[in-house]
Tab-separated table of C-alpha atoms and ligand atoms in Angstrom:
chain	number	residue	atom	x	y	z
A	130	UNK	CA	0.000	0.000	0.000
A	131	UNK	CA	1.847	3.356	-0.760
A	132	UNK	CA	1.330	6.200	0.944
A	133	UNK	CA	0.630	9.961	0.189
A	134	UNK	CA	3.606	12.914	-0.489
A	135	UNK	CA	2.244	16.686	-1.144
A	136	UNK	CA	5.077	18.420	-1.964
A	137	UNK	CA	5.050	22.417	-2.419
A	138	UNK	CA	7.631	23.226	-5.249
A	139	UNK	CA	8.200	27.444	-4.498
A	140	UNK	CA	10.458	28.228	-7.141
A	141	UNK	CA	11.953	31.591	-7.748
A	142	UNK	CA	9.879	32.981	-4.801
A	143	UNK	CA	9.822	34.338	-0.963
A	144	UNK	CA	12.177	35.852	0.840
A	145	UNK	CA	13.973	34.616	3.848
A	146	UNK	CA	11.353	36.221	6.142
A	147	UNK	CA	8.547	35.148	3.898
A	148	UNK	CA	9.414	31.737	3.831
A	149	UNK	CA	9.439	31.562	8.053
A	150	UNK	CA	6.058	33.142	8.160
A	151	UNK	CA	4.522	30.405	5.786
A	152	UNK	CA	6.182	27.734	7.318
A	153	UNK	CA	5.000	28.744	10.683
A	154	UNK	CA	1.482	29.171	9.385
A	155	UNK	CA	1.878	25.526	8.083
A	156	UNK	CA	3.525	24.164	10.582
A	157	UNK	CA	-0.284	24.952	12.818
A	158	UNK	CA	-2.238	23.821	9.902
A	159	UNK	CA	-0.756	20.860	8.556
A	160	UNK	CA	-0.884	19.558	12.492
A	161	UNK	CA	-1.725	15.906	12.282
A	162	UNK	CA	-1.834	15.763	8.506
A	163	UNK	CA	-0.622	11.739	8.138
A	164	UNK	CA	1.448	11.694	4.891
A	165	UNK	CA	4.115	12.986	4.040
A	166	UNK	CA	4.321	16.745	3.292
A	167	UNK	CA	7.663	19.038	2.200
A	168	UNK	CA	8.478	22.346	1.086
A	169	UNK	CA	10.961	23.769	-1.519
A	170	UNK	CA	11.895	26.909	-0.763
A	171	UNK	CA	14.551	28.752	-3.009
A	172	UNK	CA	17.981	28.002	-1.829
A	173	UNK	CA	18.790	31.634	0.133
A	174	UNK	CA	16.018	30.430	2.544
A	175	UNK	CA	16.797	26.932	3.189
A	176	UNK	CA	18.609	27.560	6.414
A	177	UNK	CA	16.193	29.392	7.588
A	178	UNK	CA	13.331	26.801	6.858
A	179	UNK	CA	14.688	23.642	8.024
A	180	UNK	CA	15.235	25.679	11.603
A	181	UNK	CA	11.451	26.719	11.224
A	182	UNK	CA	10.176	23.616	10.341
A	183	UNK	CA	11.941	22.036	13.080
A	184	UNK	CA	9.905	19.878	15.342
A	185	UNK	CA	7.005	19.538	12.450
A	186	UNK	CA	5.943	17.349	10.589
A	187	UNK	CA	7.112	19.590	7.647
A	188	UNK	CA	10.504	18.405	5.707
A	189	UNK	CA	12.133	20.684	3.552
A	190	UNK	CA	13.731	20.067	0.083
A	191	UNK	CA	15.891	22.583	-2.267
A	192	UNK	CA	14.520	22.848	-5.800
A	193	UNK	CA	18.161	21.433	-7.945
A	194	UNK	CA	21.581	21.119	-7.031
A	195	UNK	CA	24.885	20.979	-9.062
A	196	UNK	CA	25.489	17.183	-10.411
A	197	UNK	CA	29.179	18.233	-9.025
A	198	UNK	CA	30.194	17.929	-5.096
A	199	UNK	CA	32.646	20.719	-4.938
A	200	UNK	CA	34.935	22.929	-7.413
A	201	UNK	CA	35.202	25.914	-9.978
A	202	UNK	CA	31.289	25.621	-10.996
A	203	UNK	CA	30.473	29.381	-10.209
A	204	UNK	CA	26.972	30.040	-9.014
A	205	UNK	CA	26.426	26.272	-8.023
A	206	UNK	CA	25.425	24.840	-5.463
A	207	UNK	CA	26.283	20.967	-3.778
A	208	UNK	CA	24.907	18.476	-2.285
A	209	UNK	CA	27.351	18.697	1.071
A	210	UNK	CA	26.375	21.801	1.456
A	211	UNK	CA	22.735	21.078	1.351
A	212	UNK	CA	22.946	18.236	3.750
A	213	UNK	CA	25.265	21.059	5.537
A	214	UNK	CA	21.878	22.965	6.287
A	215	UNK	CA	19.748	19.728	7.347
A	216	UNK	CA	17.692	19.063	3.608
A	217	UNK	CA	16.808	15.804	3.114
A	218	UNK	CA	14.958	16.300	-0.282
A	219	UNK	CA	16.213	17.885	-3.684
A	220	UNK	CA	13.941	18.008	-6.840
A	221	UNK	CA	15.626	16.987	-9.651
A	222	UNK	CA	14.729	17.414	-13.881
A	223	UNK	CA	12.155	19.793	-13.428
A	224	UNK	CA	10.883	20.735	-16.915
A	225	UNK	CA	12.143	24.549	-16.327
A	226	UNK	CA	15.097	23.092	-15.533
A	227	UNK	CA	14.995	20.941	-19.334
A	228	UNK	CA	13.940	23.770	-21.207
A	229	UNK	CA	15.302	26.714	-19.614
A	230	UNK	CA	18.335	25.724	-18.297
A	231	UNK	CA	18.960	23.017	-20.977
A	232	UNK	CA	19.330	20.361	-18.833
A	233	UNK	CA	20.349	17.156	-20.588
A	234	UNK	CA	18.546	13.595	-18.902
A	235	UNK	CA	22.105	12.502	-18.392
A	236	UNK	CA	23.267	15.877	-16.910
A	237	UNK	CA	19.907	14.773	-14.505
A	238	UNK	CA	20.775	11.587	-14.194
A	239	UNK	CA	24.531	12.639	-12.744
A	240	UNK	CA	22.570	14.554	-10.304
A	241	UNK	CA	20.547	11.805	-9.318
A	242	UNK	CA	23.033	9.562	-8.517
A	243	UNK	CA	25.591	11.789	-6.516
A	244	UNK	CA	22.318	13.040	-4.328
A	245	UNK	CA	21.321	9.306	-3.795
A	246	UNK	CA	25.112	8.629	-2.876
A	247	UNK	CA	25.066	11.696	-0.539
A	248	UNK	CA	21.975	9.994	0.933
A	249	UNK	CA	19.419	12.594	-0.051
A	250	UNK	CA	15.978	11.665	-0.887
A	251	UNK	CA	14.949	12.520	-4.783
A	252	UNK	CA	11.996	14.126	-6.105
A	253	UNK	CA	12.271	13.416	-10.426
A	254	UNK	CA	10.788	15.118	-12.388
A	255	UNK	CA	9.226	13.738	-15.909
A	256	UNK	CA	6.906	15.104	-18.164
A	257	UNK	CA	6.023	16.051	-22.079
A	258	UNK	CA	5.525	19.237	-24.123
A	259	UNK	CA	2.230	20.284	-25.416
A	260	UNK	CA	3.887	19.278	-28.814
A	261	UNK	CA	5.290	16.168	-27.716
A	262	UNK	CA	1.840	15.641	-26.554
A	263	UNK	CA	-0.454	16.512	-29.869
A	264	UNK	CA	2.097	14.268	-31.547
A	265	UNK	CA	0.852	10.851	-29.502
A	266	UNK	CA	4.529	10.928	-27.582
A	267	UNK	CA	3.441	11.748	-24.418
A	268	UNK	CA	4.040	8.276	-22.908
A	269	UNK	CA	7.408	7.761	-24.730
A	270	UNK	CA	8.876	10.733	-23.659
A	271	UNK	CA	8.290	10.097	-20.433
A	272	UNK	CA	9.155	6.877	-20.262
A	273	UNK	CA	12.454	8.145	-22.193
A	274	UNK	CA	13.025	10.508	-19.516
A	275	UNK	CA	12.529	7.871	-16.915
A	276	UNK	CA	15.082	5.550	-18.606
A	277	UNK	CA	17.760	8.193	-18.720
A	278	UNK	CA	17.085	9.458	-15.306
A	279	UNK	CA	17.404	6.032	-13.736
A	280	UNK	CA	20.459	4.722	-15.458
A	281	UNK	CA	22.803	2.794	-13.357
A	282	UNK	CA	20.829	3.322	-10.032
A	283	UNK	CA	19.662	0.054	-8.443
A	284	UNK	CA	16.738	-1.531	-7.075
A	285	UNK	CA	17.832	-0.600	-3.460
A	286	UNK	CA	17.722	3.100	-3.723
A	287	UNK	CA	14.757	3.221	-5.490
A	288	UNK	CA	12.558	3.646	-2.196
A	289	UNK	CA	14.725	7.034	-2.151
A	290	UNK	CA	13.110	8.495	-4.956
A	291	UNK	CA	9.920	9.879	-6.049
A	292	UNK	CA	8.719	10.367	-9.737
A	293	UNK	CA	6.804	13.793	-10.751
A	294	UNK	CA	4.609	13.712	-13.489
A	295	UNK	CA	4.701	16.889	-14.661
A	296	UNK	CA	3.281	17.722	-18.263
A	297	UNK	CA	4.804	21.044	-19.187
A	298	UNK	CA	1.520	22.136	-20.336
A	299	UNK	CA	-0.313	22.380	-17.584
A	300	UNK	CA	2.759	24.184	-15.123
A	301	UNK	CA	1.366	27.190	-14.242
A	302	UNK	CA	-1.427	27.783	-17.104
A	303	UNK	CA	-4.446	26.678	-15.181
A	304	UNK	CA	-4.806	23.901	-17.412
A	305	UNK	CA	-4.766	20.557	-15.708
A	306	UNK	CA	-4.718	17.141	-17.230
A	307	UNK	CA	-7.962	15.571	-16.730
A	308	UNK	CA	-7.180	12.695	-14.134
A	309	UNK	CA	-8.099	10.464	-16.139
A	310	UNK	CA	-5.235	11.534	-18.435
A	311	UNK	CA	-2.950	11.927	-15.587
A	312	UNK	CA	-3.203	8.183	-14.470
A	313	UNK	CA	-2.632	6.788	-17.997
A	314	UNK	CA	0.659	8.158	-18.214
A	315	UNK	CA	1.205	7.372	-14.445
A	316	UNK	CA	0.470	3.853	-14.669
A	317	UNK	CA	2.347	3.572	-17.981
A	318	UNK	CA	5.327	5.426	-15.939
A	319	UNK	CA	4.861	2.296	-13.402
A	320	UNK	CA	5.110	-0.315	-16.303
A	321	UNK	CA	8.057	1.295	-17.089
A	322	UNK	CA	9.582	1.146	-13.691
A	323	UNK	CA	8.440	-2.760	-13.830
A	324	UNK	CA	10.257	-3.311	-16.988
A	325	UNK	CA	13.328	-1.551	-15.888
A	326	UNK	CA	13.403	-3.293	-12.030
A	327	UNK	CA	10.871	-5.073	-11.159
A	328	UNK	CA	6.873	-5.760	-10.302
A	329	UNK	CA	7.225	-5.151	-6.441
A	330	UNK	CA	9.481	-1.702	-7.205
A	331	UNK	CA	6.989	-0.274	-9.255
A	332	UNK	CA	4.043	-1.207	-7.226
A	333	UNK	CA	6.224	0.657	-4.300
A	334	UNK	CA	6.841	3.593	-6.582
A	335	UNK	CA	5.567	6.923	-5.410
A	336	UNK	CA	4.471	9.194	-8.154
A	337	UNK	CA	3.032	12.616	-7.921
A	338	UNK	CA	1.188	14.421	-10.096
A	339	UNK	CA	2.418	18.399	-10.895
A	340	UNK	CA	0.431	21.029	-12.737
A	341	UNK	CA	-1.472	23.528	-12.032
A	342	UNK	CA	-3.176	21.561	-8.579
A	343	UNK	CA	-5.437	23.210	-6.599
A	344	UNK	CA	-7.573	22.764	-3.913
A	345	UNK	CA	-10.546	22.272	-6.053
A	346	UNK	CA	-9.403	19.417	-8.180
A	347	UNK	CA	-6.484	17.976	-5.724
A	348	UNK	CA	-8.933	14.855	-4.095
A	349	UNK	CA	-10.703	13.722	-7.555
A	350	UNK	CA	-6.448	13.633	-9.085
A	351	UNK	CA	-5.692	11.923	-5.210
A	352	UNK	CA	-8.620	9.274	-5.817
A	353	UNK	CA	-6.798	8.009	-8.867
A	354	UNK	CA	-5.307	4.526	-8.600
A	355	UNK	CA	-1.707	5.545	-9.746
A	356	UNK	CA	-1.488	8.918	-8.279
A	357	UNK	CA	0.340	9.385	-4.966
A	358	UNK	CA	0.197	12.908	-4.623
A	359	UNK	CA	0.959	16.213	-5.833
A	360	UNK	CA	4.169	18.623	-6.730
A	361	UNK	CA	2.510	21.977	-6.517
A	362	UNK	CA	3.746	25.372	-7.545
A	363	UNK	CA	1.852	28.545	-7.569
A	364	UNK	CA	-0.884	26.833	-5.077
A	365	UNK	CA	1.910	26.120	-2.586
A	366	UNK	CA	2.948	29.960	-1.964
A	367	UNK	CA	-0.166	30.420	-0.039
A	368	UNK	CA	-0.630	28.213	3.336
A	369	UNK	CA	-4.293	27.931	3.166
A	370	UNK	CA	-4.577	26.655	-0.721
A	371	UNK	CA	-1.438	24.351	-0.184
A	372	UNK	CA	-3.059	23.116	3.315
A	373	UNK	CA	-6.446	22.626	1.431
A	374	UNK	CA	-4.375	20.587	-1.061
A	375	UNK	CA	-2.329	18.416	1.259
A	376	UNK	CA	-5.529	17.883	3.605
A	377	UNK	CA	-7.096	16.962	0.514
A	378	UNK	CA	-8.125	13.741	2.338
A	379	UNK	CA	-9.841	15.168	5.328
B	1183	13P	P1	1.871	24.957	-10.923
B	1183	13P	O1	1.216	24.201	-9.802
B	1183	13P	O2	2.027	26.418	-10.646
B	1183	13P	O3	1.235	24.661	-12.248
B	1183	13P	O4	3.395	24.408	-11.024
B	1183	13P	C1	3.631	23.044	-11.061
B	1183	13P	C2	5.078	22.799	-10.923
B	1183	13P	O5	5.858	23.095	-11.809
B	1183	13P	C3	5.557	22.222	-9.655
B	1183	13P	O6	6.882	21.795	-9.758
């Protein structure tokens, strides 16, 4: 039986003082909440949110790191010196990250690996173009992505990672795949993971669902058989839509 993870994904947003203020609001109203719940905050706020969120039930995850551990990479930041600050989490391939950043799936996939070695827990993120989409290659893309992401990591660290499907077309436009549409790509995502490991790994296989979630239509994506929660953006910046979201069970 897997278990829930609402994850809020903040990107280029909030302040240092900001992001204490939210995480204390959340902190009272995510109280009880079962699952598992994290926040992203940008990096300049990290220290500052793990201390907040200390004693919650609230972890706290950066948004990338550098696929390098130290060295001349200006403007970079590593994994030590996340785990430096107390962040357990780092989201990985996000499709800004892909498109705006040109990052490569093996680029990713170095990532990957060096945070699972540094014992961090992954957030992956997978997910088609509007054009990939009208073309029918939705699914292959994905499972592409999920191929080259997971290259040379075994079994065993799988239970470190968790797959976001996030189809670029509905980040941030309002538009949300239909759930319907969401789970058909989810469960072929989970055939994938069966191919590549095994039955058992991809049953265990947590995989959320990003783009555009709200509080109105997080339960009916939630109720789907292959969705396992959310990676939520704009909806996350505000403590009572991302508490509606990850209390979308109560
Ligand atoms: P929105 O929820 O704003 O569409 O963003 C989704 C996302 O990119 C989360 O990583």
């Amino acid at each position: 039986m897997r278990s829930y993870f609402i994850a809020g994904n903040w990107k280029m947003h909030k302040t240092v003082g900001e992001t204490v203020s939210l995480i204390n609001e959340l902190k009272n109203s995510l109280k009880g909440v079962s699952h598992k719940v994290l926040v992203a905050p940008p990096f300049t706020a990290l220290d500052a949110a793990v201390k907040a969120a200390e004693g919650s039930n609230i972890l706290v995850g950066a948004q990338n790191m550098s696929n390098k551990e130290s060295g001349a990479h200006t403007g970079e930041v590593s994994v030590v010196m996340l785990k430096d600050l107390g962040v357990g989490c780092v989201i990985l391939g996000h499709s800004e990250r892909r498109i705006i950043y040109k990052e490569s799936d093996a680029f990713i996939n170095e990532k990957v690996k060096l945070a699972l070695v540094h014992g961090l827990e992954v957030i992956l993120c997978v997910g088609e173009t509007l054009e990939e989409r009208e073309a029918g290659k939705a699914e292959t893309v994905v499972n592409e992505q999920l191929e080259k992401g997971l290259s040379g990591i075994s079994e065993d660290k799988l239970p470190r990672i968790t797959i976001a499907y996030e189809p670029v077309w509905a980040i941030g436009t309002g538009k949300t795949a239909t759930p319907e549409d969401a789970d058909e790509i989810h469960a072929s995502a989970r055939k994938k993971i069966a191919a590549l490991y095994s039955q058992a790994a991809a049953d265990a296989m947590l995989i959320q669902y990003g783009g555009s979630v709200k509080p109105d239509n997080a339960k009916e994506l939630m109720a789907m058989d292959n969705i396992d929660g959310a990676l939520v953006g704009g909806a996350a910046l505000d403590s009572a839509s991302f508490t509606a979201i990850a209390r979308f069970d109560s």
